[in-house]
Amino acid sequence: MTFPLFHRPGTIVFLDDDPDYLEMLALVLPRHWHVKLFLRPAEAIHYLQQEPPFWEADAWNQQQIIEHWRAGKPLLPQVLGYWSKYTERYALTRVVVVDFSMPGMDGLAVLAELVEWPGSRVLLTGQADEQVAVRAFNRGLIDQFIPKQTPEISRRLVESVEHLLATPHARHAQTWRVTLNPGQNALLRQPSVARDLAAFTGKRWVEHVVIGEPFGVLGMDAAGAVSWLQLETGDGLRGLAEVADAEGVPPAALADIEAGRVLADVELRQALGAKGCDLVPAFRIGEEGQLLGAAFAVDAEHAPDPANSYSRWLARQEKRRVQD
């Protein structure tokens, strides 16, 4: 599955023995990234080796949501509670970028020390090191390698890291896939559906979770505003209209729901313990025409405190500097 069921920001670690290069990275890397810059392998290794227990604790928190859902507790308020409580999830390192040629300890030796660390790995190489990088990539020791002599190296580096940040994490996918039925899973695997969902979420949110009950994507932007992308198939429109009818939606609007012109957020409101419903124009997702979507704002009373948003968390972190 190319569209991640679970996505969030994370830290990016860079290790290079050239302080001038690291200082340049501090200036040119996207400001919405949380970046840690290391000059010495031992410090970078120590920093990343501390993380696996926190990754495990975070995975346990997610699994608890699933277990409570299996026991009958709605998913949506649980996800909102998770976002509200566990802001240090942003500190977990998603990608490490390591220079291969360093005195005393090369980049592959550094990565070999990170057996239990579960993030993505990028190796920067000189021209003489490219065959080493190819062999490492083929053995699955690294996720990407980038020759330092690549034209516009900074742009290439940013593109590579962005790609890895957008790549589904296998463990997260396994955790959240269980909320989807086989038909929902099949829809999300369609390349055009995955493409359209990635375009929609990438423009609006820094964090999202896909769930199956109700079917949709819950997302949060950097400022902490939460919205819901409701997903419906043509087969589900009649049922949605029946639920909307019970909420007092007039007949003309019910006809629009059944025709797929609008969707109603009844299931969202029910999961959050709210009454009534809103109607929003629907749009097609994917080329096959099997899936409709409509975006609804989640009221601030149900959303996490904006003080715990990603932008506020990022503003509280220390300024970028080379760790010496």
CSV table of C-alpha atoms in Angstrom, one decimal, residues 38-305:
chain,number,residue,atom,x,y,z
A,38,PHE,CA,25.9,15.6,14.6
A,39,LEU,CA,29.6,15.9,13.9
A,40,ARG,CA,30.8,12.8,15.8
A,41,PRO,CA,29.5,9.2,15.2
A,42,ALA,CA,29.5,8.3,18.9
A,43,GLU,CA,27.1,11.1,19.7
A,44,ALA,CA,24.7,10.3,16.9
A,45,ILE,CA,24.8,6.6,17.7
A,46,HIS,CA,24.1,7.3,21.4
A,47,TYR,CA,21.2,9.7,20.5
A,48,LEU,CA,19.5,7.1,18.2
A,49,GLN,CA,20.2,4.1,20.5
A,50,GLN,CA,18.0,5.8,23.2
A,51,GLU,CA,15.0,5.8,20.9
A,52,PRO,CA,13.8,2.2,20.5
A,53,PRO,CA,12.1,2.1,24.0
A,54,PHE,CA,10.1,5.2,23.1
A,55,TRP,CA,9.2,3.8,19.7
A,56,GLU,CA,7.9,0.7,21.6
A,57,ALA,CA,5.9,2.8,24.0
A,58,ASP,CA,4.3,4.7,21.1
A,59,ALA,CA,3.5,1.5,19.3
A,60,TRP,CA,1.9,0.2,22.5
A,61,ASN,CA,-0.2,3.4,22.8
A,62,GLN,CA,-1.5,2.8,19.2
A,63,GLN,CA,-2.2,-0.8,19.8
A,64,GLN,CA,-4.2,0.1,22.9
A,65,ILE,CA,-6.4,2.2,20.7
A,66,ILE,CA,-7.1,-0.9,18.5
A,67,GLU,CA,-7.7,-3.1,21.5
A,68,HIS,CA,-10.3,-0.6,22.9
A,69,TRP,CA,-11.9,-0.4,19.5
A,70,ARG,CA,-12.3,-4.2,19.4
A,71,ALA,CA,-14.0,-3.9,22.8
A,72,GLY,CA,-16.5,-1.4,21.3
A,73,LYS,CA,-14.9,2.0,21.9
A,74,PRO,CA,-15.1,4.3,18.8
A,75,LEU,CA,-11.8,5.0,17.1
A,76,LEU,CA,-12.1,8.7,16.4
A,77,PRO,CA,-12.2,10.1,19.9
A,78,GLN,CA,-9.4,7.8,20.8
A,79,VAL,CA,-7.1,9.1,18.0
A,80,LEU,CA,-7.9,12.6,19.1
A,81,GLY,CA,-7.0,11.8,22.6
A,82,TYR,CA,-3.7,10.2,21.5
A,83,TRP,CA,-2.8,13.3,19.5
A,84,SER,CA,-3.6,15.5,22.5
A,85,LYS,CA,-1.5,13.6,25.0
A,86,TYR,CA,1.6,12.2,23.3
A,87,THR,CA,3.3,15.2,21.7
A,88,GLU,CA,6.7,13.7,22.1
A,89,ARG,CA,5.9,11.4,19.2
A,90,TYR,CA,7.3,14.2,17.1
A,91,ALA,CA,10.7,13.8,18.6
A,92,LEU,CA,11.1,10.2,17.3
A,93,THR,CA,13.6,10.2,14.5
A,94,ARG,CA,12.1,9.1,11.2
A,95,VAL,CA,15.2,9.4,8.9
A,96,VAL,CA,19.0,9.4,9.5
A,97,VAL,CA,21.4,10.7,6.9
A,98,VAL,CA,25.0,9.6,7.4
A,99,ASP,CA,28.1,10.4,5.5
A,100,PHE,CA,30.1,7.3,4.4
A,101,SER,CA,33.6,8.7,4.6
A,102,MET,CA,34.4,9.8,8.1
A,103,PRO,CA,37.7,9.3,10.0
A,104,GLY,CA,37.7,6.4,12.5
A,105,MET,CA,34.2,5.0,11.6
A,106,ASP,CA,32.5,5.0,8.3
A,107,GLY,CA,28.8,5.5,7.7
A,108,LEU,CA,28.0,1.8,7.3
A,109,ALA,CA,29.7,1.0,10.6
A,110,VAL,CA,27.6,3.7,12.2
A,111,LEU,CA,24.4,2.2,10.8
A,112,ALA,CA,25.4,-1.3,11.9
A,113,GLU,CA,25.3,0.0,15.5
A,114,LEU,CA,21.6,0.9,15.0
A,115,VAL,CA,20.2,-2.6,14.9
A,116,GLU,CA,17.0,-1.9,16.9
A,117,TRP,CA,16.4,1.6,15.6
A,118,PRO,CA,13.4,1.4,13.2
A,119,GLY,CA,13.7,4.5,11.0
A,120,SER,CA,14.9,5.0,7.4
A,121,ARG,CA,18.6,5.3,6.5
A,122,VAL,CA,20.3,7.4,3.8
A,123,LEU,CA,24.0,7.1,3.0
A,124,LEU,CA,25.9,10.1,1.5
A,125,THR,CA,28.9,8.9,-0.6
A,126,GLY,CA,31.9,10.2,-2.4
A,127,GLN,CA,32.6,9.1,-6.0
A,128,ALA,CA,34.9,6.3,-4.8
A,129,ASP,CA,32.3,4.9,-2.4
A,130,GLU,CA,29.4,4.4,-4.8
A,131,GLN,CA,29.9,0.7,-5.3
A,132,VAL,CA,30.0,0.2,-1.5
A,133,ALA,CA,26.7,2.1,-1.4
A,134,VAL,CA,25.1,0.0,-4.2
A,135,ARG,CA,26.0,-3.2,-2.4
A,136,ALA,CA,24.7,-1.9,0.9
A,137,PHE,CA,21.4,-0.9,-0.8
A,138,ASN,CA,21.1,-4.3,-2.4
A,139,ARG,CA,21.6,-6.0,0.9
A,140,GLY,CA,18.9,-3.8,2.5
A,141,LEU,CA,21.3,-2.1,4.9
A,142,ILE,CA,20.2,1.4,3.6
A,143,ASP,CA,17.0,2.8,2.1
A,144,GLN,CA,18.7,5.3,-0.3
A,145,PHE,CA,22.2,6.5,-1.1
A,146,ILE,CA,23.1,9.9,-2.6
A,147,PRO,CA,26.5,10.8,-4.2
A,148,LYS,CA,27.8,14.0,-2.7
A,149,GLN,CA,28.8,15.1,-6.2
A,150,THR,CA,25.2,15.1,-7.3
A,151,PRO,CA,24.2,18.5,-8.9
A,152,GLU,CA,21.9,20.5,-6.6
A,153,ILE,CA,22.7,18.1,-3.7
A,154,SER,CA,20.6,20.0,-1.2
A,155,ARG,CA,17.5,19.7,-3.4
A,156,ARG,CA,18.1,16.0,-4.0
A,157,LEU,CA,18.6,15.5,-0.3
A,158,VAL,CA,15.4,17.2,0.6
A,159,GLU,CA,13.5,15.2,-2.1
A,160,SER,CA,14.9,11.9,-0.8
A,161,VAL,CA,14.0,12.6,2.8
A,162,GLU,CA,10.5,13.8,1.9
A,163,HIS,CA,10.0,10.6,0.0
A,164,LEU,CA,11.1,8.5,3.0
A,165,LEU,CA,8.9,10.6,5.3
A,166,ALA,CA,5.9,9.9,3.0
A,167,THR,CA,6.7,6.1,2.8
A,168,PRO,CA,4.4,3.9,4.9
A,169,HIS,CA,6.0,2.5,8.0
A,170,ALA,CA,5.4,-1.2,8.0
A,171,ARG,CA,4.6,-1.5,11.7
A,172,HIS,CA,2.1,1.4,11.7
A,173,ALA,CA,0.5,0.0,8.6
A,174,GLN,CA,0.0,-3.4,10.3
A,175,THR,CA,-1.5,-1.8,13.3
A,176,TRP,CA,-4.1,0.3,11.5
A,177,ARG,CA,-4.9,-2.0,8.6
A,178,VAL,CA,-7.0,-4.2,11.0
A,179,THR,CA,-9.6,-1.5,11.2
A,180,LEU,CA,-10.3,-1.8,7.5
A,181,ASN,CA,-12.5,-4.4,5.8
A,182,PRO,CA,-11.2,-6.2,2.7
A,183,GLY,CA,-13.1,-3.9,0.3
A,184,GLN,CA,-11.7,-0.8,2.0
A,185,ASN,CA,-8.2,-2.2,1.8
A,186,ALA,CA,-8.7,-3.0,-1.9
A,187,LEU,CA,-9.8,0.5,-2.6
A,188,LEU,CA,-6.9,2.1,-0.9
A,189,ARG,CA,-4.5,-0.1,-2.9
A,190,GLN,CA,-5.7,1.3,-6.2
A,191,PRO,CA,-2.8,3.5,-7.5
A,192,SER,CA,-5.1,6.4,-8.5
A,193,VAL,CA,-6.9,6.4,-5.2
A,194,ALA,CA,-3.5,6.4,-3.3
A,195,ARG,CA,-2.3,9.2,-5.5
A,196,ASP,CA,-5.4,11.4,-5.0
A,197,LEU,CA,-5.4,10.7,-1.2
A,198,ALA,CA,-1.7,11.6,-1.0
A,199,ALA,CA,-2.3,14.9,-2.9
A,200,PHE,CA,-5.3,15.8,-0.6
A,201,THR,CA,-3.6,15.0,2.7
A,202,GLY,CA,-0.2,16.5,1.7
A,203,LYS,CA,-1.7,19.9,1.0
A,204,ARG,CA,-3.8,20.0,4.2
A,205,TRP,CA,-2.3,18.0,7.1
A,206,VAL,CA,1.0,17.1,8.7
A,207,GLU,CA,-0.5,14.1,10.4
A,208,HIS,CA,-3.3,11.6,9.6
A,209,VAL,CA,-4.8,8.3,10.4
A,210,VAL,CA,-7.0,6.1,8.1
A,211,ILE,CA,-9.7,4.1,9.8
A,212,GLY,CA,-12.5,1.9,8.7
A,213,GLU,CA,-15.3,2.6,11.2
A,214,PRO,CA,-16.4,5.1,10.0
A,215,PHE,CA,-14.4,4.9,6.8
A,216,GLY,CA,-12.2,8.0,6.2
A,217,VAL,CA,-9.1,9.9,7.1
A,218,LEU,CA,-8.7,12.0,10.2
A,219,GLY,CA,-6.1,14.6,9.8
A,220,MET,CA,-4.5,17.5,11.7
A,221,ASP,CA,-2.6,20.5,10.3
A,222,ALA,CA,0.5,22.1,11.8
A,223,ALA,CA,-1.5,24.6,13.8
A,224,GLY,CA,-3.6,21.8,15.4
A,225,ALA,CA,-6.9,22.2,13.3
A,226,VAL,CA,-8.5,18.8,12.8
A,227,SER,CA,-10.7,17.8,9.9
A,228,TRP,CA,-12.2,14.6,8.6
A,229,LEU,CA,-12.1,13.3,5.0
A,230,GLN,CA,-15.2,11.0,4.8
A,231,LEU,CA,-14.9,8.2,2.3
A,232,GLU,CA,-18.0,6.5,0.8
A,233,THR,CA,-18.5,4.0,-2.0
A,234,GLY,CA,-21.6,4.1,-4.2
A,235,ASP,CA,-23.0,1.0,-2.3
A,236,GLY,CA,-22.9,3.0,1.0
A,237,LEU,CA,-24.8,6.0,-0.2
A,238,ARG,CA,-28.3,4.6,0.5
A,239,GLY,CA,-27.3,3.7,4.1
A,240,LEU,CA,-25.8,7.1,4.6
A,241,ALA,CA,-29.1,8.7,3.4
A,242,GLU,CA,-31.1,6.5,5.9
A,243,VAL,CA,-28.9,7.6,8.8
A,244,ALA,CA,-29.1,11.3,7.7
A,245,ASP,CA,-32.9,10.9,7.4
A,246,ALA,CA,-33.0,9.9,11.1
A,247,GLU,CA,-31.2,13.2,11.9
A,248,GLY,CA,-33.9,15.2,10.1
A,249,VAL,CA,-32.2,16.0,6.8
A,250,PRO,CA,-34.9,17.1,4.3
A,251,PRO,CA,-35.9,14.9,1.3
A,252,ALA,CA,-34.1,17.0,-1.3
A,253,ALA,CA,-30.8,16.7,0.5
A,254,LEU,CA,-31.4,13.0,1.0
A,255,ALA,CA,-31.7,12.6,-2.8
A,256,ASP,CA,-28.4,14.5,-3.2
A,257,ILE,CA,-26.8,12.0,-0.8
A,258,GLU,CA,-28.1,9.0,-2.7
A,259,ALA,CA,-26.9,10.5,-6.0
A,260,GLY,CA,-23.4,11.1,-4.6
A,261,ARG,CA,-23.6,14.8,-4.9
A,262,VAL,CA,-23.1,15.5,-1.2
A,263,LEU,CA,-22.1,13.6,1.9
A,264,ALA,CA,-23.2,13.9,5.5
A,265,ASP,CA,-21.0,13.7,8.5
A,266,VAL,CA,-23.5,11.8,10.7
A,267,GLU,CA,-21.1,9.0,11.5
A,268,LEU,CA,-18.4,11.5,12.5
A,269,ARG,CA,-20.7,13.3,14.9
A,270,GLN,CA,-22.1,10.1,16.3
A,271,ALA,CA,-18.5,8.9,17.1
A,272,LEU,CA,-17.8,12.2,18.9
A,273,GLY,CA,-21.1,12.2,20.8
A,274,ALA,CA,-22.5,15.1,18.8
A,275,LYS,CA,-26.0,15.6,17.3
A,276,GLY,CA,-27.1,16.8,13.8
A,277,CYS,CA,-25.1,16.7,10.7
A,278,ASP,CA,-23.5,18.9,8.0
A,279,LEU,CA,-23.7,18.4,4.2
A,280,VAL,CA,-20.7,19.0,2.0
A,281,PRO,CA,-20.3,18.6,-1.7
A,282,ALA,CA,-18.7,15.3,-2.6
A,283,PHE,CA,-15.8,14.7,-5.1
A,284,ARG,CA,-14.4,11.7,-6.9
A,285,ILE,CA,-11.3,10.0,-5.6
A,286,GLY,CA,-9.4,7.8,-8.1
A,287,GLU,CA,-9.9,7.1,-11.7
A,288,GLU,CA,-12.2,4.1,-11.2
A,289,GLY,CA,-15.0,6.2,-9.8
A,290,GLN,CA,-15.8,3.8,-7.0
A,291,LEU,CA,-14.9,6.2,-4.1
A,292,LEU,CA,-16.3,9.5,-3.0
A,293,GLY,CA,-14.9,11.9,-0.5
A,294,ALA,CA,-16.0,15.0,1.4
A,295,ALA,CA,-14.1,17.1,4.0
A,296,PHE,CA,-15.6,18.2,7.3
A,297,ALA,CA,-14.1,20.4,10.0
A,298,VAL,CA,-13.9,18.8,13.5
A,299,ASP,CA,-15.2,21.3,16.1
A,300,ALA,CA,-12.4,22.8,18.3
A,301,GLU,CA,-14.1,21.4,21.4
A,302,HIS,CA,-13.2,17.8,20.2
A,303,ALA,CA,-9.8,18.7,18.8
A,304,PRO,CA,-6.5,18.6,20.7
A,305,ASP,CA,-5.3,21.8,22.4
